[in-house]
Each structure stands twice: as C-alpha cells, then as structure tokens.
C-alpha cells in the first residue's frame, strides 16, 4: 500500500523531482484558478494526538483545494475514544473504514508504522514523536530549491534540538539524494544528533561536524533552526538547562551570507528573534506556504 512513513522510502532522486514538479504544477494551477478536483469523492482523515497548526491545516487546505473532503480529530487524545483507552491500532482500523487515507500525528516514535499495519488505507506520518516527519522534510527541501534554485552544493547548518527533532531526522534521510552537501550540527551537548543518525551520515559519505553557531553561520547557505521541544523532556530540569541555548538575532544575521536563507518548521518560541522576520533571508513563513503545494502533490499521488 501507498503509506508514507519515512523519507527513507525516497531512494531515487527522480522520486523527489516528480513530487516537486507536481507541487509546482498544482501550485500554479491553484493560483490561476484552473486546479482540477483530483480528489473529488475522496475522504481524508486527519487524526492528531499532538498539537499542530501548520501540518494539519495545510493538509486539510490541500485536500479542500483538490476537491476532497476531510474528517478531522484535532485533539484525538482528548476527544476520540483514545480517551477511553482505545488502542491506536483499533482506532486506525476503524477510521480506515471511513476514509481513503489517514494523516496521523502521535507522540510515540514508531506509531505511524504501527498504524500502517492496522489500517486498511494509506497512512501518512505527520510526526511520530521524535521519530520522523517526512512531509515536513519534503516541503523543507522544496523550499530550499525554490529559494536558492538548487538542492545540490549546499552547506546546511542544523541548529537546536537535533536529538529529538523529527523534522531534522527526516531531512537527513533525503540528503543522499542531493550532491555535495556539507553539514554543521549546532546543538547543546545533551541534544546532539544521536549515533543512529550520525552513523547514517558516515555510511552515506555526508561530511558533518559539530560546531558552534559562530563557526557555522558564516559558512551556511541554509540555516535550519529548530525548537527545543519542551514537551519531549521527561525531566523539566533537563529542559531548563538548555532552554534558550540559541537565539538567531540581528547580530547573527550580520555573520550570515547575503544569499543564505533561514528556515524553521515553526512554531518558534524564542530561538529566532522577531527582528529577523523583516530580513529577506528569513524564509520560514514562505516555507509554511510551501506545505500546501507539497501536500497537494502527495495527496494526488496517494489518492488517485
Ligand atoms: C514541527 C513538529 O511538529 O515536528 N512542527 C511542524 O510540523 N511544522 C516542529 C516543532 O513542533 O517544533
């Protein structure tokens, strides 16, 4: 079945290029009001056990744009039968009888894979704990391509929580499809990229080094910032120790290349100062809009 659980499913450059070309075409058609209702008669269920603004709304907007319908549980943990103790597997089995595809967000790593085994229809992983967030990674790479005109020959600095950021994990898995990528990993020691992902980078020959912000910023083409995710810490003291570790502000901007871009999956808390929003290199709000185009392309592909 056509599940989208991990960006590791993207094994060829061609697969990326097809999605990007389709996203561009659908975006253009949408703008010109010539978009065809490719998903008419189809139902998408968005089942979210964790908060979301962009991911859920952009999936739902994409489905509406394509003429389809949406069933939504925006607080599945509190408002669905999960509250009564129903298992994820049972919930997925049931919802898959009502919809043609399920978009799932859940706090446990591996939950999307579990869901896919119980579901009778395609499951799209919209974030499984600190595991992966494949559709975000696709829209991130699509954003880089749009903003910089390429997805090759890039120095990318990942800043923030690299241990638990599912958006970072999913993007890393796409990088072997790009040529000549170099990475800077900027994080507090306790939030460093885990050995599993470092091992992947070594195995795929992607040069990477842990560095301070001051070293990484002047060399970066893409400054990819992530939130330190309070909700993922079991120990509040551990969170307080790293809270506010990095702030991208006017002083950091002075060190950044003229042609570079700043990305963030959002929400930001205070890791990017508001004063940065005015800078042309701040791409994060443009990035959010690209989510609709990418998700239209994915829904069209999965549902038709
Ligand atoms: C991210 C997520 O939920 O993983 N947000 C998003 O989907 N755009 C990042 C985050 O919550 O910090």
Short mmCIF file of C-alpha atoms and ligand atoms in Angstrom, two decimals:
data_model
loop_
_atom_site.label_atom_id
_atom_site.label_comp_id
_atom_site.label_asym_id
_atom_site.label_seq_id
_atom_site.Cartn_x
_atom_site.Cartn_y
_atom_site.Cartn_z
CA UNK A 1 0.00 0.00 0.00
CA UNK A 2 0.95 3.59 -0.50
CA UNK A 3 1.92 4.56 3.08
CA UNK A 4 4.26 7.50 3.69
CA UNK A 5 6.03 6.71 6.95
CA UNK A 6 9.64 7.73 6.45
CA UNK A 7 11.73 9.69 3.98
CA UNK A 8 13.87 6.55 3.73
CA UNK A 9 11.22 5.46 1.24
CA UNK A 10 12.71 8.01 -1.17
CA UNK A 11 15.53 6.04 -2.72
CA UNK A 12 15.96 7.87 -6.01
CA UNK A 13 16.38 11.48 -6.99
CA UNK A 14 13.68 11.00 -9.61
CA UNK A 15 11.06 10.41 -6.91
CA UNK A 16 11.85 13.79 -5.37
CA UNK A 17 11.82 15.54 -8.69
CA UNK A 18 8.42 14.12 -9.55
CA UNK A 19 6.91 15.34 -6.28
CA UNK A 20 8.47 18.79 -6.69
CA UNK A 21 7.33 19.11 -10.30
CA UNK A 22 3.81 18.07 -9.34
CA UNK A 23 3.77 20.50 -6.38
CA UNK A 24 4.85 23.33 -8.66
CA UNK A 25 2.25 22.49 -11.25
CA UNK A 26 -0.56 22.24 -8.69
CA UNK A 27 0.53 25.48 -7.07
CA UNK A 28 0.48 27.25 -10.43
CA UNK A 29 -2.95 25.84 -11.29
CA UNK A 30 -4.25 26.90 -7.90
CA UNK A 31 -3.03 30.45 -8.49
CA UNK A 32 -4.55 30.54 -11.98
CA UNK A 33 -7.80 29.02 -10.69
CA UNK A 34 -7.51 26.08 -13.05
CA UNK A 35 -6.91 23.42 -10.42
CA UNK A 36 -8.81 20.24 -11.19
CA UNK A 37 -10.67 18.41 -8.40
CA UNK A 38 -8.39 15.38 -8.47
CA UNK A 39 -9.58 14.20 -5.06
CA UNK A 40 -13.32 14.73 -5.55
CA UNK A 41 -15.27 11.97 -3.86
CA UNK A 42 -12.33 11.06 -1.60
CA UNK A 43 -12.15 11.49 2.16
CA UNK A 44 -9.02 12.27 4.15
CA UNK A 45 -8.98 11.69 7.93
CA UNK A 46 -6.57 13.85 9.90
CA UNK A 47 -6.03 12.24 13.30
CA UNK A 48 -3.82 14.30 15.60
CA UNK A 49 -2.84 13.08 19.07
CA UNK A 50 -0.43 16.04 19.41
CA UNK A 51 -0.97 19.77 18.78
CA UNK A 52 -0.48 21.16 15.30
CA UNK A 53 -1.22 24.30 13.35
CA UNK A 54 0.64 24.11 10.04
CA UNK A 55 0.70 20.41 9.36
CA UNK A 56 -2.98 19.77 9.93
CA UNK A 57 -4.28 22.96 8.36
CA UNK A 58 -2.06 22.64 5.31
CA UNK A 59 -3.08 19.01 4.77
CA UNK A 60 -6.72 19.96 5.10
CA UNK A 61 -6.31 23.01 2.86
CA UNK A 62 -4.57 20.82 0.28
CA UNK A 63 -7.41 18.28 0.38
CA UNK A 64 -10.07 21.00 0.07
CA UNK A 65 -8.18 22.60 -2.84
CA UNK A 66 -8.23 19.24 -4.60
CA UNK A 67 -11.98 18.97 -4.16
CA UNK A 68 -11.87 16.27 -1.48
CA UNK A 69 -13.45 16.06 1.96
CA UNK A 70 -11.87 15.95 5.39
CA UNK A 71 -12.68 14.23 8.67
CA UNK A 72 -10.68 15.78 11.47
CA UNK A 73 -9.76 14.81 15.03
CA UNK A 74 -7.62 17.75 16.04
CA UNK A 75 -7.36 16.57 19.64
CA UNK A 76 -7.57 12.82 19.25
CA UNK A 77 -6.04 12.15 22.67
CA UNK A 78 -8.86 14.03 24.41
CA UNK A 79 -11.82 13.88 22.06
CA UNK A 80 -11.63 10.43 20.46
CA UNK A 81 -12.06 7.04 22.12
CA UNK A 82 -8.32 7.08 22.91
CA UNK A 83 -9.52 8.97 25.98
CA UNK A 84 -11.46 5.84 26.97
CA UNK A 85 -8.42 3.65 26.45
CA UNK A 86 -8.83 2.54 22.86
CA UNK A 87 -5.58 1.40 21.26
CA UNK A 88 -4.05 3.20 18.30
CA UNK A 89 -4.40 0.00 16.27
CA UNK A 90 -8.13 -0.24 16.90
CA UNK A 91 -8.65 3.44 16.17
CA UNK A 92 -6.78 3.16 12.87
CA UNK A 93 -8.65 0.02 11.85
CA UNK A 94 -11.94 1.81 12.44
CA UNK A 95 -11.06 5.19 10.89
CA UNK A 96 -9.67 3.43 7.84
CA UNK A 97 -13.20 2.19 7.22
CA UNK A 98 -14.42 5.79 6.98
CA UNK A 99 -11.68 7.43 4.91
CA UNK A 100 -9.48 6.88 1.86
CA UNK A 101 -6.28 7.93 3.64
CA UNK A 102 -5.23 8.85 7.18
CA UNK A 103 -2.84 11.59 8.23
CA UNK A 104 -1.59 10.70 11.69
CA UNK A 105 0.35 12.64 14.30
CA UNK A 106 1.19 10.81 17.51
CA UNK A 107 3.65 11.31 20.40
CA UNK A 108 5.30 7.88 20.12
CA UNK A 109 8.14 7.11 17.79
CA UNK A 110 7.15 4.18 15.59
CA UNK A 111 3.42 4.88 15.94
CA UNK A 112 2.92 5.61 12.24
CA UNK A 113 4.41 2.26 11.33
CA UNK A 114 2.13 0.54 13.84
CA UNK A 115 -0.83 2.43 12.45
CA UNK A 116 0.01 1.39 8.91
CA UNK A 117 -0.18 -2.26 9.92
CA UNK A 118 -3.68 -1.82 11.36
CA UNK A 119 -5.08 0.48 8.67
CA UNK A 120 -6.86 -0.64 5.52
CA UNK A 121 -5.96 2.62 3.73
CA UNK A 122 -2.70 4.57 3.26
CA UNK A 123 -1.27 6.21 6.38
CA UNK A 124 0.75 9.41 6.13
CA UNK A 125 3.08 10.09 9.04
CA UNK A 126 2.60 13.70 10.17
CA UNK A 127 5.08 13.29 13.03
CA UNK A 128 5.64 10.27 15.28
CA UNK A 129 7.19 11.56 18.49
CA UNK A 130 10.87 12.21 17.99
CA UNK A 131 10.94 9.79 15.05
CA UNK A 132 10.16 11.31 11.68
CA UNK A 133 8.09 13.92 9.88
CA UNK A 134 8.51 13.07 6.20
CA UNK A 135 6.10 15.58 4.65
CA UNK A 136 7.85 18.42 6.50
CA UNK A 137 11.22 17.29 5.15
CA UNK A 138 9.84 17.25 1.61
CA UNK A 139 8.49 20.76 1.98
CA UNK A 140 11.80 21.86 3.50
CA UNK A 141 13.77 20.61 0.53
CA UNK A 142 11.17 22.07 -1.84
CA UNK A 143 11.66 25.40 -0.05
CA UNK A 144 15.45 25.24 -0.46
CA UNK A 145 15.02 24.53 -4.15
CA UNK A 146 12.60 27.42 -4.59
CA UNK A 147 14.63 29.89 -2.58
CA UNK A 148 18.14 29.01 -3.75
CA UNK A 149 17.41 27.40 -7.12
CA UNK A 150 19.18 24.14 -6.19
CA UNK A 151 19.30 21.22 -3.80
CA UNK A 152 22.96 20.41 -4.51
CA UNK A 153 26.20 22.12 -3.44
CA UNK A 154 24.90 23.28 -0.10
CA UNK A 155 26.26 23.87 3.35
CA UNK A 156 23.43 23.36 5.82
CA UNK A 157 23.66 24.28 9.49
CA UNK A 158 21.14 22.49 11.70
CA UNK A 159 20.64 24.42 14.91
CA UNK A 160 18.75 23.45 18.07
CA UNK A 161 17.43 20.11 19.25
CA UNK A 162 18.96 17.58 16.87
CA UNK A 163 18.34 14.61 19.13
CA UNK A 164 14.56 14.80 19.19
CA UNK A 165 13.64 16.87 16.11
CA UNK A 166 11.72 14.62 13.78
CA UNK A 167 11.92 17.29 11.07
CA UNK A 168 15.72 17.11 11.13
CA UNK A 169 15.73 13.30 11.09
CA UNK A 170 13.51 13.14 8.03
CA UNK A 171 15.52 15.76 6.16
CA UNK A 172 18.79 13.91 6.86
CA UNK A 173 17.41 10.83 5.15
CA UNK A 174 16.79 12.83 1.96
CA UNK A 175 20.30 14.29 1.75
CA UNK A 176 21.93 11.32 -0.01
CA UNK A 177 19.71 12.28 -2.97
CA UNK A 178 21.47 15.64 -3.15
CA UNK A 179 25.04 16.14 -4.32
CA UNK A 180 27.86 17.83 -2.44
CA UNK A 181 26.19 18.51 0.88
CA UNK A 182 28.12 19.55 3.97
CA UNK A 183 26.58 19.82 7.42
CA UNK A 184 27.20 21.73 10.58
CA UNK A 185 25.47 20.35 13.64
CA UNK A 186 24.89 23.03 16.26
CA UNK A 187 23.24 21.88 19.47
CA UNK A 188 23.65 21.70 23.22
CA UNK A 189 25.66 18.55 24.12
CA UNK A 190 22.62 16.79 25.57
CA UNK A 191 20.63 17.41 22.37
CA UNK A 192 23.29 16.29 19.89
CA UNK A 193 22.32 14.17 16.92
CA UNK A 194 22.10 10.55 18.06
CA UNK A 195 24.60 7.88 16.94
CA UNK A 196 21.97 6.25 14.74
CA UNK A 197 21.73 9.33 12.51
CA UNK A 198 25.43 10.14 12.66
CA UNK A 199 26.10 6.58 11.57
CA UNK A 200 23.78 7.12 8.63
CA UNK A 201 25.69 10.25 7.57
CA UNK A 202 29.02 8.42 7.82
CA UNK A 203 27.68 5.48 5.86
CA UNK A 204 26.34 7.74 3.11
CA UNK A 205 29.51 9.84 2.99
CA UNK A 206 27.94 13.13 4.02
CA UNK A 207 30.54 15.34 5.73
CA UNK A 208 29.31 16.74 9.02
CA UNK A 209 30.85 18.36 12.05
CA UNK A 210 29.62 19.56 15.38
CA UNK A 211 30.30 23.26 15.64
CA UNK A 212 29.44 26.45 17.46
CA UNK A 213 26.96 28.86 15.95
CA UNK A 214 29.79 31.36 15.35
CA UNK A 215 31.64 28.86 13.14
CA UNK A 216 28.60 27.53 11.29
CA UNK A 217 26.72 30.73 10.47
CA UNK A 218 29.23 32.43 8.13
CA UNK A 219 29.57 29.26 6.05
CA UNK A 220 25.92 28.25 5.83
CA UNK A 221 23.72 28.50 2.74
CA UNK A 222 20.82 27.22 4.81
CA UNK A 223 20.46 27.98 8.50
CA UNK A 224 17.88 25.44 9.61
CA UNK A 225 16.68 26.25 13.11
CA UNK A 226 14.54 24.01 15.29
CA UNK A 227 12.71 24.50 18.54
CA UNK A 228 13.91 22.97 21.76
CA UNK A 229 10.80 20.91 22.36
CA UNK A 230 9.79 21.27 25.96
CA UNK A 231 7.14 18.54 25.68
CA UNK A 232 9.73 15.88 24.81
CA UNK A 233 11.67 16.20 28.08
CA UNK A 234 10.72 13.88 30.91
CA UNK A 235 12.83 15.89 33.32
CA UNK A 236 11.97 19.63 33.49
CA UNK A 237 15.43 20.45 34.86
CA UNK A 238 16.99 18.99 31.73
CA UNK A 239 14.83 21.32 29.62
CA UNK A 240 15.66 24.36 31.75
CA UNK A 241 19.37 23.62 31.33
CA UNK A 242 19.16 24.01 27.54
CA UNK A 243 16.24 26.44 27.18
CA UNK A 244 17.24 29.50 25.16
CA UNK A 245 20.62 27.99 24.15
CA UNK A 246 20.49 29.62 20.71
CA UNK A 247 18.89 32.82 19.56
CA UNK A 248 19.12 33.97 15.97
CA UNK A 249 19.04 37.75 16.13
CA UNK A 250 20.36 40.80 14.30
CA UNK A 251 23.91 40.09 15.45
CA UNK A 252 23.80 36.59 13.98
CA UNK A 253 22.34 37.97 10.73
CA UNK A 254 25.42 40.15 10.29
CA UNK A 255 27.52 36.99 10.04
CA UNK A 256 25.21 35.24 7.57
CA UNK A 257 25.90 35.19 3.80
CA UNK A 258 23.81 37.56 1.68
CA UNK A 259 22.37 34.68 -0.35
CA UNK A 260 21.68 32.38 2.60
CA UNK A 261 18.24 31.53 3.94
CA UNK A 262 16.91 30.92 7.43
CA UNK A 263 14.41 28.11 7.79
CA UNK A 264 12.37 26.79 10.71
CA UNK A 265 9.48 24.28 10.65
CA UNK A 266 7.78 26.52 13.25
CA UNK A 267 6.43 27.06 15.83
CA UNK A 268 9.32 29.14 17.12
CA UNK A 269 9.42 30.08 20.74
CA UNK A 270 12.34 32.49 21.12
CA UNK A 271 15.08 30.85 19.05
CA UNK A 272 14.53 33.38 16.26
CA UNK A 273 14.09 36.99 17.36
CA UNK A 274 11.16 38.85 15.81
CA UNK A 275 13.54 41.44 14.36
CA UNK A 276 14.77 38.72 11.95
CA UNK A 277 11.35 38.44 10.29
CA UNK A 278 11.95 41.63 8.27
CA UNK A 279 15.13 40.25 6.68
CA UNK A 280 14.72 38.87 3.13
CA UNK A 281 16.72 35.81 4.16
CA UNK A 282 14.04 34.82 6.67
CA UNK A 283 12.29 32.10 4.64
CA UNK A 284 10.23 30.44 7.39
CA UNK A 285 6.88 32.00 6.61
CA UNK A 286 7.30 31.33 2.90
CA UNK A 287 8.26 27.79 3.92
CA UNK A 288 4.88 27.28 5.64
CA UNK A 289 3.02 28.10 2.42
CA UNK A 290 5.01 25.51 0.51
CA UNK A 291 3.41 22.90 2.76
CA UNK A 292 0.13 23.16 0.89
CA UNK A 293 1.73 22.59 -2.53
CA UNK A 294 3.76 19.60 -1.36
CA UNK A 295 0.79 18.07 0.42
CA UNK A 296 -1.43 18.54 -2.64
CA UNK A 297 1.17 16.66 -4.67
CA UNK A 298 1.35 13.86 -2.10
CA UNK A 299 -2.43 13.54 -1.76
CA UNK A 300 -2.89 13.50 -5.52
CA UNK A 301 -0.30 10.76 -5.79
CA UNK A 302 -1.60 8.66 -2.92
CA UNK A 303 -5.32 9.04 -3.60
CA UNK A 304 -5.57 8.94 -7.38
C1 LIG B 1 7.33 20.61 13.96
C2 LIG B 1 6.79 19.31 14.51
O1 LIG B 1 5.65 19.22 14.93
O2 LIG B 1 7.58 18.37 14.48
N1 LIG B 1 6.36 21.49 13.51
C3 LIG B 1 5.76 21.30 12.29
O3 LIG B 1 5.24 20.25 11.99
N2 LIG B 1 5.77 22.32 11.43
C4 LIG B 1 8.36 21.20 14.81
C5 LIG B 1 8.05 21.56 16.22
O4 LIG B 1 6.99 21.28 16.76
O5 LIG B 1 8.93 22.17 16.85
#
